[in-house]
PDB file of C-alpha atoms in Angstrom:
ATOM      1  CA  MET A 720      28.559   0.846  -3.905  1.00  0.00           C
ATOM      2  CA  GLY A 721      26.825   1.979  -6.898  1.00  0.00           C
ATOM      3  CA  LEU A 722      22.961   1.522  -7.478  1.00  0.00           C
ATOM      4  CA  ARG A 723      22.546  -1.363  -9.195  1.00  0.00           C
ATOM      5  CA  ARG A 724      24.663  -3.616  -6.147  1.00  0.00           C
ATOM      6  CA  SER A 725      22.496  -1.824  -3.472  1.00  0.00           C
ATOM      7  CA  LEU A 726      19.488  -3.349  -5.804  1.00  0.00           C
ATOM      8  CA  GLN A 727      21.246  -6.972  -6.153  1.00  0.00           C
ATOM      9  CA  GLU A 728      21.849  -7.107  -2.182  1.00  0.00           C
ATOM     10  CA  ILE A 729      18.157  -5.576  -1.638  1.00  0.00           C
ATOM     11  CA  VAL A 730      16.869  -8.491  -4.096  1.00  0.00           C
ATOM     12  CA  GLU A 731      19.349 -11.629  -3.325  1.00  0.00           C
ATOM     13  CA  LYS A 732      18.377 -10.714   0.812  1.00  0.00           C
ATOM     14  CA  VAL A 733      15.382 -10.185   1.311  1.00  0.00           C
ATOM     15  CA  GLY A 734      13.608 -13.952   0.676  1.00  0.00           C
ATOM     16  CA  GLY A 735      11.211 -14.726  -2.481  1.00  0.00           C
ATOM     17  CA  GLY A 736      12.548 -10.884  -4.125  1.00  0.00           C
ATOM     18  CA  VAL A 737      11.649 -10.786  -7.951  1.00  0.00           C
ATOM     19  CA  GLY A 738      13.293  -7.023  -8.914  1.00  0.00           C
ATOM     20  CA  ALA A 739      13.975  -3.857  -7.703  1.00  0.00           C
ATOM     21  CA  LEU A 740      13.972  -0.561  -9.630  1.00  0.00           C
ATOM     22  CA  ILE A 741      14.362   3.204  -9.072  1.00  0.00           C
ATOM     23  CA  MET A 742      11.981   5.572 -11.052  1.00  0.00           C
ATOM     24  CA  GLY A 743      11.304   8.890 -11.197  1.00  0.00           C
ATOM     25  CA  TYR A 744       8.367   9.885 -11.055  1.00  0.00           C
ATOM     26  CA  ASP A 745       8.512  11.416 -14.483  1.00  0.00           C
ATOM     27  CA  GLY A 746       7.867   7.902 -15.228  1.00  0.00           C
ATOM     28  CA  ILE A 747      11.687   7.866 -16.340  1.00  0.00           C
ATOM     29  CA  PRO A 748      13.620   4.517 -15.052  1.00  0.00           C
ATOM     30  CA  ILE A 749      16.708   4.977 -13.385  1.00  0.00           C
ATOM     31  CA  GLU A 750      18.299   1.494 -12.317  1.00  0.00           C
ATOM     32  CA  GLU A 751      17.422  -2.054 -11.845  1.00  0.00           C
ATOM     33  CA  PHE A 752      18.212  -4.959 -10.786  1.00  0.00           C
ATOM     34  CA  ILE A 753      15.882  -7.858 -11.962  1.00  0.00           C
ATOM     35  CA  LEU A 754      15.794 -11.740 -11.414  1.00  0.00           C
ATOM     36  CA  GLU A 755      13.985 -14.282 -13.653  1.00  0.00           C
ATOM     37  CA  SER A 756      11.093 -12.849 -13.345  1.00  0.00           C
ATOM     38  CA  PRO A 757       7.286 -14.231 -13.591  1.00  0.00           C
ATOM     39  CA  PHE A 758       6.149 -10.572 -14.071  1.00  0.00           C
ATOM     40  CA  ASP A 759       6.789  -8.028 -16.818  1.00  0.00           C
ATOM     41  CA  MET A 760       8.548  -5.312 -14.351  1.00  0.00           C
ATOM     42  CA  GLN A 761       9.111  -3.048 -17.181  1.00  0.00           C
ATOM     43  CA  LEU A 762       5.390  -2.481 -17.583  1.00  0.00           C
ATOM     44  CA  MET A 763       4.939  -3.214 -13.611  1.00  0.00           C
ATOM     45  CA  ALA A 764       7.552  -0.045 -13.444  1.00  0.00           C
ATOM     46  CA  VAL A 765       5.027   1.987 -15.659  1.00  0.00           C
ATOM     47  CA  GLU A 766       1.792   1.114 -14.009  1.00  0.00           C
ATOM     48  CA  TYR A 767       3.115   1.787 -10.505  1.00  0.00           C
ATOM     49  CA  VAL A 768       4.165   4.847 -11.342  1.00  0.00           C
ATOM     50  CA  ASN A 769       0.789   6.157 -12.336  1.00  0.00           C
ATOM     51  CA  VAL A 770      -0.450   4.529  -8.891  1.00  0.00           C
ATOM     52  CA  MET A 771       2.097   6.531  -6.875  1.00  0.00           C
ATOM     53  CA  LYS A 772       1.070   9.631  -8.611  1.00  0.00           C
ATOM     54  CA  GLU A 773      -2.421   9.251  -7.814  1.00  0.00           C
ATOM     55  CA  VAL A 774      -1.132   8.114  -3.938  1.00  0.00           C
ATOM     56  CA  LYS A 775       1.035  11.211  -3.883  1.00  0.00           C
ATOM     57  CA  ARG A 776      -1.863  13.429  -5.145  1.00  0.00           C
ATOM     58  CA  SER A 777      -4.310  12.246  -2.674  1.00  0.00           C
ATOM     59  CA  ILE A 778      -1.916  12.464   0.047  1.00  0.00           C
ATOM     60  CA  GLY A 779      -1.695  16.268  -0.992  1.00  0.00           C
ATOM     61  CA  VAL A 780      -5.281  17.112  -0.824  1.00  0.00           C
ATOM     62  CA  LEU A 781      -5.634  14.821   2.719  1.00  0.00           C
ATOM     63  CA  LYS A 782      -2.733  16.447   4.471  1.00  0.00           C
ATOM     64  CA  THR A 783      -1.428  13.739   6.121  1.00  0.00           C
ATOM     65  CA  GLY A 784       2.053  14.354   5.507  1.00  0.00           C
ATOM     66  CA  GLU A 785       4.767  13.119   3.217  1.00  0.00           C
ATOM     67  CA  LEU A 786       4.334   9.930   1.739  1.00  0.00           C
ATOM     68  CA  GLU A 787       6.775   6.919   3.216  1.00  0.00           C
ATOM     69  CA  GLU A 788       5.817   3.949   1.738  1.00  0.00           C
ATOM     70  CA  ILE A 789       3.014   1.882  -0.057  1.00  0.00           C
ATOM     71  CA  LEU A 790       2.435  -1.933  -0.030  1.00  0.00           C
ATOM     72  CA  ILE A 791       0.638  -3.782  -2.434  1.00  0.00           C
ATOM     73  CA  SER A 792      -0.220  -7.307  -1.963  1.00  0.00           C
ATOM     74  CA  THR A 793      -2.270  -9.639  -4.373  1.00  0.00           C
ATOM     75  CA  GLU A 794      -2.320 -13.062  -4.944  1.00  0.00           C
ATOM     76  CA  LEU A 795       1.070 -13.849  -6.927  1.00  0.00           C
ATOM     77  CA  SER A 796       2.896 -10.846  -6.040  1.00  0.00           C
ATOM     78  CA  ARG A 797       3.850  -8.235  -2.814  1.00  0.00           C
ATOM     79  CA  ILE A 798       4.908  -4.855  -3.539  1.00  0.00           C
ATOM     80  CA  ILE A 799       6.620  -2.340  -1.658  1.00  0.00           C
ATOM     81  CA  ILE A 800       7.330   1.068  -3.278  1.00  0.00           C
ATOM     82  CA  ARG A 801       8.954   3.229  -0.724  1.00  0.00           C
ATOM     83  CA  SER A 802       9.931   7.385  -1.467  1.00  0.00           C
ATOM     84  CA  ILE A 803      13.578   8.077  -2.067  1.00  0.00           C
ATOM     85  CA  CYS A 804      13.500  11.739  -2.077  1.00  0.00           C
ATOM     86  CA  GLU A 805      11.038  14.413  -4.076  1.00  0.00           C
ATOM     87  CA  ASP A 806      12.000  13.128  -7.502  1.00  0.00           C
ATOM     88  CA  TYR A 807      12.472   9.598  -7.232  1.00  0.00           C
ATOM     89  CA  PHE A 808      11.151   6.301  -5.471  1.00  0.00           C
ATOM     90  CA  ILE A 809      11.868   2.409  -5.244  1.00  0.00           C
ATOM     91  CA  ILE A 810       9.821  -0.495  -6.044  1.00  0.00           C
ATOM     92  CA  LEU A 811      10.682  -4.140  -4.650  1.00  0.00           C
ATOM     93  CA  THR A 812       8.443  -6.891  -5.886  1.00  0.00           C
ATOM     94  CA  LEU A 813       8.314 -10.112  -4.100  1.00  0.00           C
ATOM     95  CA  ASN A 814       6.392 -13.212  -5.069  1.00  0.00           C
ATOM     96  CA  GLY A 815       3.553 -14.064  -3.426  1.00  0.00           C
ATOM     97  CA  ASP A 816       5.374 -15.766  -0.463  1.00  0.00           C
ATOM     98  CA  GLY A 817       7.708 -13.023  -0.077  1.00  0.00           C
ATOM     99  CA  ASN A 818       8.809 -11.845   3.325  1.00  0.00           C
ATOM    100  CA  TYR A 819       7.147  -8.396   3.386  1.00  0.00           C
ATOM    101  CA  GLY A 820       8.869  -7.495   6.974  1.00  0.00           C
ATOM    102  CA  LYS A 821      12.198  -7.963   5.927  1.00  0.00           C
ATOM    103  CA  GLY A 822      11.787  -6.023   2.853  1.00  0.00           C
ATOM    104  CA  ARG A 823      10.436  -3.332   4.574  1.00  0.00           C
ATOM    105  CA  TYR A 824      13.529  -3.123   6.976  1.00  0.00           C
ATOM    106  CA  LEU A 825      16.017  -3.647   3.979  1.00  0.00           C
ATOM    107  CA  LEU A 826      14.114  -0.501   1.714  1.00  0.00           C
ATOM    108  CA  LYS A 827      13.968   1.204   5.134  1.00  0.00           C
ATOM    109  CA  ARG A 828      17.784   0.518   5.791  1.00  0.00           C
ATOM    110  CA  GLU A 829      19.518   1.162   2.291  1.00  0.00           C
ATOM    111  CA  ILE A 830      17.425   4.501   1.887  1.00  0.00           C
ATOM    112  CA  PRO A 831      19.612   6.918   2.915  1.00  0.00           C
ATOM    113  CA  GLY A 832      22.758   5.227   0.743  1.00  0.00           C
ATOM    114  CA  LEU A 833      20.674   5.219  -2.161  1.00  0.00           C
ATOM    115  CA  ARG A 834      19.864   9.600  -1.475  1.00  0.00           C
ATOM    116  CA  ASP A 835      23.285   9.775  -1.519  1.00  0.00           C
ATOM    117  CA  GLU A 836      24.091   8.149  -4.774  1.00  0.00           C
ATOM    118  CA  LEU A 837      20.925   9.514  -6.713  1.00  0.00           C
ATOM    119  CA  ILE A 838      21.137  13.287  -5.522  1.00  0.00           C
TER     120      ILE A 838
ATOM    121  CA  MET B1274     -23.078  -8.492  15.259  1.00  0.00           C
ATOM    122  CA  GLY B1275     -23.802  -5.417  12.308  1.00  0.00           C
ATOM    123  CA  LEU B1276     -21.658  -3.549   9.887  1.00  0.00           C
ATOM    124  CA  ARG B1277     -20.915  -1.058  12.394  1.00  0.00           C
ATOM    125  CA  ARG B1278     -20.450  -2.648  15.418  1.00  0.00           C
ATOM    126  CA  SER B1279     -17.919  -4.631  13.545  1.00  0.00           C
ATOM    127  CA  LEU B1280     -16.166  -1.379  12.374  1.00  0.00           C
ATOM    128  CA  GLN B1281     -16.395  -0.248  16.024  1.00  0.00           C
ATOM    129  CA  GLU B1282     -14.417  -2.900  17.494  1.00  0.00           C
ATOM    130  CA  ILE B1283     -11.437  -2.942  14.714  1.00  0.00           C
ATOM    131  CA  VAL B1284     -11.126   0.744  15.646  1.00  0.00           C
ATOM    132  CA  GLU B1285     -11.253   0.710  19.312  1.00  0.00           C
ATOM    133  CA  LYS B1286      -8.732  -2.830  19.207  1.00  0.00           C
ATOM    134  CA  VAL B1287      -6.141  -2.253  17.132  1.00  0.00           C
ATOM    135  CA  GLY B1288      -4.501   0.207  18.811  1.00  0.00           C
ATOM    136  CA  GLY B1289      -4.225   3.953  17.465  1.00  0.00           C
ATOM    137  CA  GLY B1290      -7.058   3.478  15.886  1.00  0.00           C
ATOM    138  CA  VAL B1291      -9.112   6.581  13.835  1.00  0.00           C
ATOM    139  CA  GLY B1292     -11.689   5.337  11.737  1.00  0.00           C
ATOM    140  CA  ALA B1293     -12.746   2.753   9.775  1.00  0.00           C
ATOM    141  CA  LEU B1294     -15.161   2.847   6.953  1.00  0.00           C
ATOM    142  CA  ILE B1295     -17.156   0.846   4.004  1.00  0.00           C
ATOM    143  CA  MET B1296     -16.930   1.879   0.590  1.00  0.00           C
ATOM    144  CA  GLY B1297     -17.863   0.622  -2.514  1.00  0.00           C
ATOM    145  CA  TYR B1298     -15.725   0.904  -5.949  1.00  0.00           C
ATOM    146  CA  ASP B1299     -18.487   3.354  -7.275  1.00  0.00           C
ATOM    147  CA  GLY B1300     -17.760   5.618  -4.360  1.00  0.00           C
ATOM    148  CA  ILE B1301     -20.957   5.079  -2.232  1.00  0.00           C
ATOM    149  CA  PRO B1302     -20.067   4.808   1.088  1.00  0.00           C
ATOM    150  CA  ILE B1303     -21.595   2.137   2.937  1.00  0.00           C
ATOM    151  CA  GLU B1304     -21.102   2.024   6.701  1.00  0.00           C
ATOM    152  CA  GLU B1305     -18.565   3.868   8.953  1.00  0.00           C
ATOM    153  CA  PHE B1306     -17.164   4.344  12.704  1.00  0.00           C
ATOM    154  CA  ILE B1307     -14.783   6.918  13.181  1.00  0.00           C
ATOM    155  CA  LEU B1308     -13.425   8.391  16.585  1.00  0.00           C
ATOM    156  CA  GLU B1309     -12.734  12.373  17.145  1.00  0.00           C
ATOM    157  CA  SER B1310     -10.436  12.370  13.870  1.00  0.00           C
ATOM    158  CA  PRO B1311      -7.394  14.884  12.629  1.00  0.00           C
ATOM    159  CA  PHE B1312      -8.455  13.811   9.336  1.00  0.00           C
ATOM    160  CA  ASP B1313     -11.518  14.641   7.286  1.00  0.00           C
ATOM    161  CA  MET B1314     -12.470  10.934   6.835  1.00  0.00           C
ATOM    162  CA  GLN B1315     -15.424  11.736   4.120  1.00  0.00           C
ATOM    163  CA  LEU B1316     -12.400  13.345   1.820  1.00  0.00           C
ATOM    164  CA  MET B1317      -9.833  10.244   2.535  1.00  0.00           C
ATOM    165  CA  ALA B1318     -12.780   8.063   1.738  1.00  0.00           C
ATOM    166  CA  VAL B1319     -13.601   9.737  -1.645  1.00  0.00           C
ATOM    167  CA  GLU B1320      -9.602  10.221  -2.558  1.00  0.00           C
ATOM    168  CA  TYR B1321      -8.959   6.159  -1.761  1.00  0.00           C
ATOM    169  CA  VAL B1322     -11.601   5.038  -3.878  1.00  0.00           C
ATOM    170  CA  ASN B1323      -9.904   6.697  -6.913  1.00  0.00           C
ATOM    171  CA  VAL B1324      -5.966   5.302  -5.369  1.00  0.00           C
ATOM    172  CA  MET B1325      -8.226   1.885  -4.904  1.00  0.00           C
ATOM    173  CA  LYS B1326      -9.338   2.048  -8.871  1.00  0.00           C
ATOM    174  CA  GLU B1327      -5.951   2.853 -10.424  1.00  0.00           C
ATOM    175  CA  VAL B1328      -4.340   0.258  -7.910  1.00  0.00           C
ATOM    176  CA  LYS B1329      -7.370  -2.613  -9.424  1.00  0.00           C
ATOM    177  CA  ARG B1330      -6.725  -1.213 -12.972  1.00  0.00           C
ATOM    178  CA  SER B1331      -3.035  -1.693 -12.738  1.00  0.00           C
ATOM    179  CA  ILE B1332      -3.280  -5.408 -11.636  1.00  0.00           C
ATOM    180  CA  GLY B1333      -5.573  -6.176 -13.902  1.00  0.00           C
ATOM    181  CA  VAL B1334      -3.124  -5.248 -16.622  1.00  0.00           C
ATOM    182  CA  LEU B1335       0.109  -6.717 -14.274  1.00  0.00           C
ATOM    183  CA  LYS B1336      -2.143  -9.685 -14.552  1.00  0.00           C
ATOM    184  CA  THR B1337      -0.895 -10.782 -10.571  1.00  0.00           C
ATOM    185  CA  GLY B1338      -4.116 -11.616  -9.471  1.00  0.00           C
ATOM    186  CA  GLU B1339      -6.741 -10.668  -7.265  1.00  0.00           C
ATOM    187  CA  LEU B1340      -5.837  -7.770  -5.174  1.00  0.00           C
ATOM    188  CA  GLU B1341      -5.931  -8.435  -1.311  1.00  0.00           C
ATOM    189  CA  GLU B1342      -4.643  -5.530   0.560  1.00  0.00           C
ATOM    190  CA  ILE B1343      -2.438  -2.181   0.391  1.00  0.00           C
ATOM    191  CA  LEU B1344      -0.871  -0.423   2.626  1.00  0.00           C
ATOM    192  CA  ILE B1345      -0.366   3.554   2.619  1.00  0.00           C
ATOM    193  CA  SER B1346       1.923   5.150   5.526  1.00  0.00           C
ATOM    194  CA  THR B1347       2.740   8.825   5.852  1.00  0.00           C
ATOM    195  CA  GLU B1348       4.100  10.793   8.310  1.00  0.00           C
ATOM    196  CA  LEU B1349       0.732  11.337  10.255  1.00  0.00           C
ATOM    197  CA  SER B1350      -1.436   8.477   9.022  1.00  0.00           C
ATOM    198  CA  ARG B1351      -1.357   4.817   8.168  1.00  0.00           C
ATOM    199  CA  ILE B1352      -4.201   3.197   6.279  1.00  0.00           C
ATOM    200  CA  ILE B1353      -4.742   0.147   5.592  1.00  0.00           C
ATOM    201  CA  ILE B1354      -7.145  -0.970   2.442  1.00  0.00           C
ATOM    202  CA  ARG B1355      -8.407  -4.492   2.306  1.00  0.00           C
ATOM    203  CA  SER B1356     -10.992  -5.534  -0.617  1.00  0.00           C
ATOM    204  CA  ILE B1357     -14.116  -7.095   1.285  1.00  0.00           C
ATOM    205  CA  CYS B1358     -15.463  -8.553  -1.962  1.00  0.00           C
ATOM    206  CA  GLU B1359     -15.566  -7.404  -5.913  1.00  0.00           C
ATOM    207  CA  ASP B1360     -17.853  -4.562  -4.981  1.00  0.00           C
ATOM    208  CA  TYR B1361     -17.118  -3.415  -1.945  1.00  0.00           C
ATOM    209  CA  PHE B1362     -13.730  -2.603   0.045  1.00  0.00           C
ATOM    210  CA  ILE B1363     -12.642  -1.373   3.915  1.00  0.00           C
ATOM    211  CA  ILE B1364     -10.376   1.312   4.988  1.00  0.00           C
ATOM    212  CA  LEU B1365      -8.978   1.662   8.184  1.00  0.00           C
ATOM    213  CA  THR B1366      -7.297   4.229   9.396  1.00  0.00           C
ATOM    214  CA  LEU B1367      -4.395   4.340  12.372  1.00  0.00           C
ATOM    215  CA  ASN B1368      -2.604   7.647  13.429  1.00  0.00           C
ATOM    216  CA  GLY B1369       1.361   7.709  12.595  1.00  0.00           C
ATOM    217  CA  ASP B1370       2.087   5.340  15.797  1.00  0.00           C
ATOM    218  CA  GLY B1371      -0.803   2.948  14.803  1.00  0.00           C
ATOM    219  CA  ASN B1372      -0.164  -1.044  15.650  1.00  0.00           C
ATOM    220  CA  TYR B1373      -0.111  -1.667  11.794  1.00  0.00           C
ATOM    221  CA  GLY B1374       0.403  -5.973  12.016  1.00  0.00           C
ATOM    222  CA  LYS B1375      -2.668  -5.334  14.717  1.00  0.00           C
ATOM    223  CA  GLY B1376      -4.624  -3.508  11.924  1.00  0.00           C
ATOM    224  CA  ARG B1377      -3.847  -6.267   9.145  1.00  0.00           C
ATOM    225  CA  TYR B1378      -4.812  -9.087  11.340  1.00  0.00           C
ATOM    226  CA  LEU B1379      -7.939  -7.580  12.645  1.00  0.00           C
ATOM    227  CA  LEU B1380      -8.902  -6.976   9.043  1.00  0.00           C
ATOM    228  CA  LYS B1381      -7.806 -10.319   7.687  1.00  0.00           C
ATOM    229  CA  ARG B1382      -9.864 -12.101  10.644  1.00  0.00           C
ATOM    230  CA  GLU B1383     -13.388  -9.516   9.870  1.00  0.00           C
ATOM    231  CA  ILE B1384     -14.038  -9.602   6.332  1.00  0.00           C
ATOM    232  CA  PRO B1385     -15.539 -13.051   5.734  1.00  0.00           C
ATOM    233  CA  GLY B1386     -17.765 -11.711   8.541  1.00  0.00           C
ATOM    234  CA  LEU B1387     -18.327  -8.429   6.822  1.00  0.00           C
ATOM    235  CA  ARG B1388     -18.906 -10.299   3.447  1.00  0.00           C
ATOM    236  CA  ASP B1389     -21.359 -12.593   5.270  1.00  0.00           C
ATOM    237  CA  GLU B1390     -23.566  -9.141   5.974  1.00  0.00           C
ATOM    238  CA  LEU B1391     -23.024  -7.474   2.562  1.00  0.00           C
ATOM    239  CA  ILE B1392     -23.852  -9.998  -0.123  1.00  0.00           C
TER     240      ILE B1392
END
């Protein structure tokens, strides 16, 4: 149904959703759907590419298998990052009260469809 | 009851626990309790200090409030990292089937006690 529609559905269904982006590990944004956001989502995307690179590098050193998911919670935000494939990942941002469990579930469910559209 | 006892209790209670470490953001390990581990926990600690630094830096740029918790899941491991205070954090490592929810609950519950012993 198109990448942007998929992102919109995730953000609107999750509860406390702020935005979702698909990014390449090279830092190039592929698609996004962002509600009125208290955060600078573009800057967030750039910053989390660096975090993802650092985590991927660490996991490579530690040999604990492929990266599946990262969750980062701060006072004001909850971020769920999930690998789509070797080249791309998705970032879902929730506000501080967002529904973590539902976000994890929706991303996991939507990843195969996103992968099919990307590759 | 002592830092090591606290770590032991967390690792033994969580379900699928492998080890727990308290680290300084400067990379110096404070205390640890490790069961027979399939991973190199010392190397893991060093790697995750770098990840934590990168995440802290990003969160500072993004102004999304204080860091609370990071979860990283790979094929073979589930890692929960939680800030204890400005200088220290705790890493709890579970195997791939470990009980994420219980790990998050135990860390959250034990943090105030660990903080009292550290500061």
